[in-house]
Coordinates of C-alpha atoms and ligand atoms in Angstrom, one line a residue:
X98 CA -4.0 -0.6 12.7
X99 CA -6.6 -3.0 11.4
X100 CA -6.1 -4.5 8.0
X101 CA -8.2 -3.1 5.1
X102 CA -10.5 -5.5 3.3
X103 CA -8.0 -6.1 0.5
X104 CA -5.2 -6.7 3.0
X105 CA -7.4 -9.2 4.8
X106 CA -8.1 -11.2 1.7
X107 CA -4.3 -11.2 0.9
X108 CA -3.6 -12.3 4.5
X109 CA -5.8 -15.4 4.0
X110 CA -4.3 -16.0 0.5
X111 CA -0.7 -15.8 1.8
X112 CA -1.4 -18.5 4.3
X113 CA -2.5 -20.8 1.4
X114 CA 0.5 -19.8 -0.6
X115 CA 2.9 -20.7 2.3
X116 CA 1.2 -24.1 2.9
X117 CA 1.6 -25.2 -0.7
X118 CA 5.0 -23.5 -1.2
X119 CA 4.1 -21.0 -3.9
X120 CA 6.9 -18.6 -4.8
X121 CA 7.0 -14.8 -4.4
X122 CA 6.5 -14.4 -8.1
X123 CA 3.0 -15.9 -7.9
X124 CA 2.2 -13.9 -4.8
X125 CA 2.5 -10.6 -6.6
X126 CA 0.8 -11.9 -9.7
X127 CA -2.2 -13.4 -8.0
X128 CA -2.8 -10.6 -5.5
X129 CA -2.7 -7.7 -8.0
X130 CA -5.9 -6.9 -9.9
X131 CA -5.5 -7.0 -13.7
X132 CA -7.4 -3.8 -14.2
X133 CA -9.2 -1.1 -12.2
X134 CA -11.6 1.3 -13.6
X135 CA -13.0 4.4 -11.8
X136 CA -15.7 6.4 -13.5
X137 CA -17.6 9.6 -12.8
X138 CA -21.3 9.2 -13.3
X139 CA -23.2 12.5 -13.6
X140 CA -27.0 12.1 -14.0
X141 CA -30.0 14.4 -13.8
X142 CA -31.8 14.0 -10.5
X143 CA -35.6 14.2 -10.2
X144 CA -35.4 17.7 -8.6
X145 CA -33.5 19.1 -11.5
X146 CA -30.1 19.0 -9.8
X147 CA -27.1 17.0 -11.1
X148 CA -26.2 13.9 -9.2
X149 CA -22.5 13.1 -9.2
X150 CA -21.5 9.6 -8.4
X151 CA -18.3 7.5 -8.5
X152 CA -18.4 3.9 -9.9
X153 CA -15.8 1.2 -10.0
X154 CA -15.1 -2.0 -11.8
X155 CA -12.1 -4.1 -10.7
X156 CA -11.1 -7.1 -12.8
X157 CA -8.9 -9.3 -10.7
X158 CA -8.0 -12.4 -12.7
X159 CA -9.3 -14.1 -15.9
X160 CA -6.9 -17.1 -16.3
X161 CA -9.8 -19.5 -15.7
X162 CA -12.5 -17.7 -17.8
X163 CA -14.2 -14.3 -18.3
X164 CA -14.2 -11.9 -15.3
X165 CA -17.3 -12.4 -13.2
X166 CA -18.7 -10.6 -10.2
X167 CA -21.5 -8.5 -8.7
X168 CA -22.3 -4.8 -8.6
X169 CA -22.9 -3.2 -5.3
X170 CA -24.8 0.1 -4.7
X171 CA -23.9 1.4 -1.3
X172 CA -22.7 4.7 0.3
X173 CA -19.6 2.9 1.6
X174 CA -18.4 1.6 -1.8
X175 CA -14.7 2.4 -2.2
X176 CA -11.8 1.0 -4.2
X177 CA -10.1 -1.1 -1.5
X178 CA -13.2 -3.1 -0.7
X179 CA -14.0 -3.5 -4.4
X180 CA -10.5 -4.9 -4.9
X181 CA -11.0 -7.3 -2.1
X182 CA -14.4 -8.5 -3.4
X183 CA -13.0 -8.9 -6.9
X184 CA -10.1 -11.1 -5.6
X185 CA -12.6 -13.2 -3.5
X186 CA -14.5 -13.8 -6.8
X187 CA -11.4 -15.3 -8.4
X188 CA -11.0 -17.7 -5.5
X189 CA -14.8 -18.4 -5.3
X190 CA -15.2 -19.4 -8.9
X191 CA -12.1 -21.5 -8.6
X192 CA -13.1 -23.4 -5.5
X193 CA -16.4 -24.4 -7.0
X194 CA -14.9 -25.0 -10.4
X195 CA -17.1 -22.7 -12.5
X196 CA -15.1 -21.4 -15.6
X197 CA -14.9 -17.8 -14.7
X198 CA -12.4 -15.4 -13.3
X199 CA -13.1 -12.7 -10.6
X200 CA -14.3 -9.1 -10.8
X201 CA -16.5 -6.8 -8.7
X202 CA -18.0 -3.4 -9.2
X203 CA -20.1 -0.8 -7.5
X204 CA -21.3 2.7 -7.2
X205 CA -21.0 4.9 -4.2
X206 CA -24.6 6.0 -3.7
X207 CA -27.4 5.6 -1.2
X208 CA -30.2 3.8 -3.2
X209 CA -32.6 4.2 -0.3
X210 CA -32.6 7.9 -1.0
X211 CA -33.1 7.5 -4.8
X212 CA -36.2 7.1 -6.9
X213 CA -36.5 4.2 -9.3
X214 CA -36.1 6.6 -12.2
X215 CA -32.8 7.9 -10.7
X216 CA -31.6 4.4 -10.2
X217 CA -32.4 3.5 -13.8
X218 CA -30.5 6.6 -15.1
X219 CA -27.5 5.8 -12.9
X220 CA -27.4 2.2 -14.0
X221 CA -27.7 3.1 -17.7
X222 CA -25.0 5.7 -17.3
X223 CA -22.7 3.1 -15.6
X224 CA -23.2 0.6 -18.4
X225 CA -22.1 3.3 -20.9
X226 CA -19.1 4.2 -18.8
X227 CA -17.8 0.6 -18.3
X228 CA -19.2 -0.7 -21.6
X229 CA -15.9 -1.1 -23.4
X230 CA -14.5 -3.4 -20.7
X231 CA -17.5 -5.8 -20.3
X232 CA -19.2 -8.3 -22.5
X233 CA -20.5 -11.9 -22.6
X234 CA -17.0 -13.3 -23.1
X235 CA -15.1 -10.6 -21.3
X236 CA -16.7 -9.6 -18.0
X237 CA -20.2 -10.5 -16.8
X238 CA -21.6 -8.5 -13.8
X239 CA -24.4 -9.7 -11.5
X240 CA -26.4 -8.5 -8.5
X241 CA -24.9 -7.8 -5.0
X242 CA -25.9 -5.6 -2.1
X243 CA -28.8 -3.2 -3.1
X244 CA -28.9 -4.4 -6.7
X245 CA -31.5 -6.7 -8.0
X246 CA -33.1 -8.3 -11.1
X247 CA -34.6 -5.0 -12.2
X248 CA -31.3 -3.3 -12.2
X249 CA -29.8 -6.3 -14.2
X250 CA -32.7 -5.9 -16.7
X251 CA -31.7 -2.2 -17.3
X252 CA -28.1 -3.3 -17.5
X253 CA -28.9 -5.9 -20.2
X254 CA -31.1 -3.5 -22.1
X255 CA -28.6 -0.6 -22.1
X256 CA -25.7 -2.8 -23.2
X257 CA -27.9 -4.4 -25.9
X258 CA -28.7 -1.0 -27.4
X259 CA -25.1 -0.6 -28.5
X260 CA -24.1 -4.2 -29.0
X261 CA -27.3 -6.0 -30.2
X262 CA -29.2 -8.7 -28.2
X263 CA -26.7 -9.7 -25.5
X264 CA -28.5 -11.3 -22.5
X265 CA -25.3 -13.1 -21.5
X266 CA -23.6 -9.8 -20.6
X267 CA -25.1 -9.8 -17.1
X268 CA -26.7 -12.5 -14.8
X269 CA -29.3 -12.3 -12.2
X270 CA -31.9 -10.9 -14.7
X271 CA -35.6 -11.4 -14.2
X272 CA -36.8 -14.9 -15.1
X273 CA -39.1 -13.4 -17.7
X274 CA -36.2 -11.6 -19.3
X275 CA -33.6 -14.3 -19.9
X276 CA -32.9 -14.9 -16.3
X277 CA -32.5 -18.4 -14.9
X278 CA -35.0 -20.2 -12.7
X279 CA -33.5 -20.6 -9.3
X280 CA -31.1 -17.6 -9.5
X281 CA -32.9 -15.5 -6.9
X282 CA -32.7 -18.2 -4.3
X283 CA -29.3 -19.5 -5.4
X284 CA -26.9 -17.9 -2.9
X285 CA -29.2 -18.7 0.1
X286 CA -29.7 -22.2 -1.2
X287 CA -25.9 -22.6 -1.6
X288 CA -25.4 -21.4 2.0
X289 CA -28.0 -23.9 3.2
X290 CA -26.3 -26.7 1.3
X291 CA -22.9 -25.7 2.7
X292 CA -24.0 -25.8 6.3
X293 CA -26.0 -29.0 5.7
X294 CA -22.8 -30.7 4.5
X295 CA -20.8 -29.4 7.4
X296 CA -23.4 -30.5 9.9
X297 CA -23.7 -33.9 8.2
X298 CA -19.9 -34.2 8.4
X299 CA -20.1 -33.6 12.2
X300 CA -23.0 -36.1 12.7
X301 CA -25.6 -33.3 12.9
X302 CA -28.7 -32.1 11.0
X303 CA -30.4 -28.9 9.8
X304 CA -33.5 -30.1 11.5
X305 CA -33.5 -28.8 15.1
X306 CA -30.3 -26.8 14.7
X307 CA -30.6 -23.1 15.8
X308 CA -29.6 -20.3 13.5
X309 CA -29.1 -16.5 13.9
X310 CA -28.9 -14.4 10.8
X311 CA -27.6 -10.9 10.3
X312 CA -29.2 -9.4 7.1
X313 CA -32.5 -10.3 5.6
X314 CA -32.0 -9.4 2.0
X315 CA -31.5 -11.7 -0.9
X316 CA -29.0 -14.0 0.8
X317 CA -30.3 -13.9 4.4
X318 CA -34.0 -14.2 3.6
X319 CA -33.6 -17.1 1.1
X320 CA -31.3 -18.9 3.5
X321 CA -33.9 -18.4 6.4
X322 CA -36.7 -19.7 4.3
X323 CA -34.9 -22.8 2.9
X324 CA -33.5 -23.7 6.3
X325 CA -36.8 -23.2 8.1
X326 CA -38.5 -25.4 5.4
X327 CA -36.0 -28.2 6.5
X328 CA -36.8 -27.9 10.2
X329 CA -34.0 -25.4 11.2
X330 CA -35.0 -23.0 13.9
X331 CA -34.3 -19.3 13.1
X332 CA -33.9 -17.6 16.5
X333 CA -33.0 -14.1 15.4
X334 CA -32.6 -12.0 12.2
X335 CA -31.8 -8.4 11.5
X336 CA -31.7 -5.8 8.8
X337 CA -30.4 -2.3 8.6
X338 CA -33.3 -1.1 10.8
X339 CA -32.8 -3.5 13.7
X340 CA -33.0 -7.1 14.9
X341 CA -35.7 -9.4 16.2
X342 CA -35.5 -12.5 18.5
X343 CA -37.7 -15.4 19.5
X344 CA -36.1 -18.2 21.5
X345 CA -38.7 -20.7 20.2
X346 CA -37.9 -19.9 16.6
X347 CA -39.4 -17.3 14.2
X348 CA -42.2 -18.1 11.8
X349 CA -40.3 -17.3 8.6
X350 CA -43.2 -17.4 6.1
X351 CA -45.1 -15.0 8.3
X352 CA -42.0 -12.8 8.7
X353 CA -41.6 -12.7 5.0
X354 CA -45.2 -11.4 4.7
X355 CA -44.4 -8.8 7.4
X356 CA -41.3 -7.7 5.5
X357 CA -43.2 -7.5 2.2
X358 CA -45.8 -5.2 3.9
X359 CA -43.6 -3.0 6.1
X360 CA -40.1 -3.2 4.4
X361 CA -38.4 -4.3 7.5
X362 CA -38.1 -7.2 10.0
X363 CA -38.6 -4.9 13.0
X364 CA -41.8 -5.0 15.0
X365 CA -42.6 -8.5 13.8
X366 CA -45.4 -10.0 16.0
X367 CA -44.2 -12.4 18.6
X368 CA -40.6 -11.3 18.6
X369 CA -38.6 -9.0 20.8
X370 CA -36.1 -6.4 19.7
X371 CA -32.4 -7.3 19.7
X372 CA -29.4 -5.1 19.1
X373 CA -26.7 -5.9 16.5
X374 CA -24.2 -6.7 19.2
X375 CA -26.6 -9.0 21.0
X376 CA -27.5 -10.8 17.8
X377 CA -23.8 -11.5 17.0
X378 CA -23.3 -12.9 20.5
X379 CA -26.6 -14.9 20.7
X380 CA -26.3 -18.5 21.7
X381 CA -27.1 -20.7 18.7
X382 CA -25.6 -23.5 16.6
X383 CA -24.9 -21.4 13.4
X384 CA -24.3 -17.7 13.2
X385 CA -24.9 -16.4 9.7
X386 CA -23.5 -13.0 8.8
X387 CA -25.4 -12.2 5.6
X388 CA -25.1 -8.4 5.3
X389 CA -21.8 -6.6 5.0
X390 CA -18.1 -7.1 5.5
X391 CA -15.9 -7.0 8.6
X392 CA -18.8 -7.3 11.1
X393 CA -16.8 -9.9 13.2
X394 CA -13.7 -8.3 14.6
X395 CA -11.0 -8.6 17.3
X396 CA -13.5 -6.9 19.6
X397 CA -16.5 -9.1 19.3
X398 CA -15.3 -12.5 17.9
X399 CA -14.7 -13.6 21.5
X400 CA -18.4 -13.1 22.2
X401 CA -19.7 -15.4 19.5
X402 CA -21.6 -18.3 21.1
X403 CA -22.1 -20.5 18.0
X404 CA -20.4 -23.7 16.8
X405 CA -20.3 -22.5 13.2
X406 CA -20.0 -19.1 11.5
X407 CA -21.5 -19.5 8.0
X408 CA -20.3 -16.7 5.8
X409 CA -23.2 -15.7 3.7
X410 CA -21.7 -12.2 3.3
X411 CA -18.4 -11.6 1.6
X412 CA -15.6 -11.0 4.0
X413 CA -17.6 -10.8 7.3
X414 CA -14.6 -11.7 9.4
X415 CA -11.5 -9.6 9.8
X416 CA -8.2 -11.5 9.9
X417 CA -8.1 -11.2 13.7
X418 CA -11.7 -12.4 14.0
X419 CA -11.0 -15.4 11.8
X420 CA -8.0 -16.4 13.9
X421 CA -10.0 -16.0 17.1
X422 CA -12.7 -18.2 15.8
X423 CA -10.1 -20.8 14.8
X424 CA -8.5 -20.7 18.3
X425 CA -11.9 -21.0 19.9
X426 CA -12.8 -24.1 17.9
X427 CA -15.6 -22.3 16.1
X428 CA -15.9 -23.6 12.5
X429 CA -15.8 -20.6 10.0
X430 CA -17.5 -21.8 6.8
X431 CA -15.7 -19.5 4.4
X432 CA -17.4 -17.1 2.1
X433 CA -15.6 -18.3 -1.0
X434 CA -17.4 -21.6 -0.8
X435 CA -20.4 -20.8 1.5
X436 CA -21.9 -18.1 -0.7
X437 CA -20.7 -19.5 -4.1
X438 CA -24.3 -20.7 -5.0
X439 CA -25.0 -17.3 -6.6
X440 CA -22.1 -17.3 -9.0
X441 CA -22.7 -21.0 -9.7
X442 CA -26.3 -20.4 -10.9
X443 CA -25.1 -17.2 -12.6
X444 CA -22.9 -19.6 -14.6
X445 CA -25.9 -21.7 -15.4
X446 CA -27.8 -18.6 -16.5
X447 CA -24.9 -17.5 -18.7
X448 CA -24.7 -20.9 -20.4
X449 CA -28.5 -20.9 -21.0
X450 CA -28.2 -17.4 -22.5
X451 CA -25.4 -18.4 -24.8
X452 CA -27.5 -21.4 -26.0
X453 CA -30.8 -19.6 -26.0
X454 CA -32.1 -22.6 -24.0
X455 CA -33.9 -22.9 -20.7
X456 CA -33.4 -25.2 -17.7
X457 CA -36.1 -26.2 -15.3
X458 CA -35.8 -25.0 -11.7
X459 CA -35.3 -28.6 -10.5
X460 CA -32.4 -29.0 -13.0
X461 CA -30.8 -25.8 -11.7
X462 CA -31.2 -26.9 -8.1
X463 CA -29.8 -30.4 -8.8
X464 CA -26.8 -29.1 -10.6
X465 CA -26.2 -26.5 -7.8
X466 CA -26.3 -29.2 -5.2
X467 CA -23.8 -31.3 -7.2
X468 CA -21.4 -28.3 -7.4
X469 CA -21.6 -27.4 -3.7
X470 CA -21.3 -31.0 -2.4
X471 CA -18.3 -31.7 -4.7
X472 CA -16.5 -28.5 -3.6
X473 CA -17.1 -29.6 0.0
X474 CA -15.4 -32.9 -0.7
X475 CA -12.4 -31.1 -2.2
X476 CA -12.1 -28.7 0.7
X477 CA -12.2 -31.6 3.3
X478 CA -9.5 -33.4 1.3
X479 CA -7.3 -30.2 1.5
X480 CA -8.1 -29.8 5.2
X481 CA -6.8 -33.4 5.7
X482 CA -3.8 -33.0 3.5
X483 CA -2.6 -29.7 5.0
X484 CA -4.1 -30.0 8.5
X485 CA -5.5 -26.6 8.1
X486 CA -8.7 -24.6 8.7
X487 CA -11.6 -24.8 6.3
X488 CA -10.9 -21.3 5.1
X489 CA -7.2 -22.0 4.3
X490 CA -8.2 -25.3 2.6
X491 CA -10.7 -23.5 0.4
X492 CA -8.0 -21.0 -0.6
X493 CA -5.6 -23.8 -1.2
X494 CA -8.0 -25.5 -3.6
X495 CA -8.7 -22.2 -5.4
X496 CA -5.0 -21.1 -5.6
X497 CA -4.0 -24.5 -7.0
X498 CA -6.6 -24.2 -9.7
X499 CA -5.7 -20.7 -10.7
X500 CA -1.9 -21.5 -10.7
X501 CA -2.5 -24.3 -13.2
X502 CA -4.3 -22.2 -15.7
X503 CA -1.9 -19.3 -15.2
X504 CA 1.0 -21.6 -15.9
X505 CA -0.7 -23.2 -18.9
X506 CA -1.6 -19.9 -20.5
X507 CA 1.9 -18.5 -19.9
X508 CA 2.9 -15.0 -19.1
X509 CA 4.0 -13.7 -22.6
Ligands
NAD16 P1 -29.2 -7.3 -0.1 O1 -29.0 -5.8 -0.4 O2 -30.3 -8.0 -0.8 O3 -29.5 -7.4 1.5 C1 -28.6 -6.9 2.4 C2 -29.3 -7.0 3.8 O4 -28.4 -6.6 4.8 C3 -30.5 -6.2 3.9 O5 -31.5 -6.9 4.7 C4 -30.0 -5.0 4.7 O6 -31.1 -4.3 5.4 C5 -29.1 -5.7 5.6 N1 -28.1 -4.8 6.3 C6 -27.4 -3.8 5.7 N2 -26.7 -3.2 6.6 C7 -26.9 -3.8 7.8 C8 -26.4 -3.7 9.1 N3 -25.5 -2.7 9.4 N4 -26.9 -4.5 10.1 C9 -27.8 -5.5 9.8 N5 -28.2 -5.7 8.5 C10 -27.8 -4.9 7.6 O7 -27.8 -7.9 -0.3 P2 -27.5 -9.5 -0.6 O8 -27.4 -9.7 -2.0 O9 -28.3 -10.3 0.3 O10 -26.0 -9.5 -0.1 C11 -25.6 -9.7 1.3 C12 -24.2 -10.2 1.4 O11 -24.1 -11.4 0.7 C13 -23.1 -9.3 0.8 O12 -22.0 -9.4 1.6 C14 -22.9 -9.8 -0.6 O13 -21.6 -9.5 -1.1 C15 -23.0 -11.3 -0.3 N6 -23.3 -12.1 -1.5 C16 -24.4 -11.9 -2.2 C17 -24.7 -12.7 -3.3 C18 -25.9 -12.5 -4.2 O14 -26.1 -13.4 -5.1 N7 -26.8 -11.6 -4.0 C19 -23.8 -13.7 -3.7 C20 -22.7 -13.9 -2.9 C21 -22.5 -13.1 -1.8

């Protein structure tokens, strides 16, 4: 049977543990979440009925700093995946060296079928339900799939009603409401920097390289725009409604206009439709899964015709897919580094909030670049040291960092 999302993360972790000779004691300690909360959220719906939803917050590890991780609103949200995503956050914050631990949360719901008023009530109810376990120095949520700056604004407002002015309780807020310049673009920008560094390492460039992107939300669309600006050719993109292809490269600014007007990438002028399977198997230099988890599996990893798989999404590869890519010499650029730009700028937002001070966009972008480039150096050094894949090297760096703080703090 295929591994679950949490088992997959532990599979990758175990490999790092084995390489650096970590004992069994750490394995259990570092794979087990510190705390898991499941809450029932009952809210009045617009039609007068009662909507019943289930929400989760999983806090994985806080030895390096307060728990940190996004909130996902999706009909597939369930505890195993939230556990996996919380664990990935622990390793992500560690690999880029931002002083946070790892957490993740979500609500099982279909936001596409809900009104803005219902989403607001659901968010406020969730804040009340998990309110005792979060706080600016305890656990700081952020946006993820189907959540955005508006939802973070309601989150901040609801928490502040009980606790006084607390902008640092959540990141990814609107820039006008204590958010940070550059946070919206941060994950896509981090992905662009990650692949830029990999290409540079291999004597190549963003300019002229060909990209195929699954998902055109926050991460996928910003990545497309920033990469297109630098001369990258975006051959295909998709969203939940379907995919589009143009072998000469899509006009990304025009596509963004089309998405703003129609709500989807499909039927973009000058493109032809492409199925999800075709998109994942399209010939290109860099395949960028930037939607959901476990989209590359034992069944389709053999079809990938890219030199790099840049993991904009969290956990897009199953364990088997990751091994197949390794065997085929396709470089998987691992999620815990590739998409760490979001949590890095969340850290900048948090520090700005705590100081009531604002950074310029250029300062945010410069600092983000420094963090991503320095993490790349660390990962390459671990690849050299252990003769291992980039994913294992990233986990090695992260586990070493978490082990140090765990030991220093002690278990008593
Ligand atoms: P989003 O909700 O803004 O966008 C998701 C996109 O994926 C949308 O375009 C949606 O239509 C598309 N999609 C959904 N199901 C699909 C399917 N079956 N086939 C093709 N496309 C599909 O979410 P996001 O914030 O861009 O997050 C995307 C991924 O990146 C997630 O895995 C998330 O965990 C990860 N991530 C996000 C951030 C962040 O800062 N937002 C940070 C790190 C990692």
